[in-house]
């Protein structure tokens, strides 16, 4: 494979990893809010928002992750 093709595949894998990291960061932040020492109503509101974002990031990872893998496989076949 050419160097440009290898760079594009590495870039696509990095993008896929960033979706996963965003999910884990949002989920971890939500758990961190729950164990923090702030008023209960704020904990509930912030945890709901955090878990909502983490679900959105997870769905985004699952949807776009499949598309990225298809693109990577296509590029590998194209590159030989």
XYZ file of C-alpha atoms in Angstrom:
80
model
C 0.000 0.000 0.000
C 1.097 3.539 -0.602
C 2.021 5.851 2.239
C -0.998 8.093 1.527
C -3.364 5.134 1.726
C -1.840 3.989 5.010
C -2.208 7.515 6.397
C -5.875 7.655 5.392
C -6.576 4.294 7.042
C -4.792 5.436 10.216
C -6.821 8.662 10.168
C -10.092 6.728 9.855
C -9.131 4.461 12.753
C -8.327 7.528 14.856
C -11.742 9.008 14.100
C -13.416 5.781 15.156
C -11.417 5.760 18.396
C -12.415 9.371 19.110
C -16.107 8.402 19.029
C -15.398 5.688 21.597
C -13.372 8.044 23.802
C -16.178 10.633 23.683
C -18.647 7.982 24.862
C -16.404 6.844 27.707
C -15.648 10.411 28.758
C -19.297 11.371 28.886
C -20.262 8.209 30.737
C -17.419 8.597 33.218
C -18.348 12.220 33.794
C -21.916 11.191 34.566
C -20.746 8.647 37.105
C -18.412 11.250 38.584
C -21.309 13.663 39.034
C -23.325 11.020 40.866
C -20.592 10.400 43.443
C -19.743 14.090 43.881
C -20.804 16.198 46.840
C -23.376 18.557 45.297
C -27.115 18.965 45.920
C -29.263 16.025 44.833
C -31.379 17.893 42.279
C -28.253 19.103 40.468
C -26.835 15.576 40.534
C -29.983 14.215 38.929
C -30.111 16.892 36.233
C -26.419 16.644 35.393
C -26.435 12.835 35.405
C -29.432 12.705 33.048
C -27.730 15.126 30.667
C -24.456 13.185 30.836
C -26.066 9.799 30.283
C -28.065 11.216 27.364
C -24.891 12.470 25.724
C -23.141 9.169 26.348
C -25.983 7.268 24.644
C -25.795 9.655 21.684
C -22.029 9.145 21.446
C -22.428 5.360 21.684
C -25.025 5.282 18.903
C -22.791 7.558 16.835
C -19.857 5.192 17.430
C -21.889 2.149 16.419
C -23.355 3.736 13.273
C -20.302 5.540 12.010
C -17.949 2.814 13.179
C -19.543 0.396 10.731
C -19.270 2.932 7.907
C -15.637 3.629 8.772
C -14.794 -0.103 8.780
C -16.446 -0.491 5.362
C -14.377 2.420 4.068
C -11.186 0.945 5.530
C -11.904 -2.452 3.938
C -12.602 -0.747 0.607
C -9.324 1.159 0.799
C -7.414 -2.018 1.679
C -8.884 -3.825 -1.343
C -8.141 -0.833 -3.538
C -4.569 -0.652 -2.269
C -3.870 -4.278 -2.878
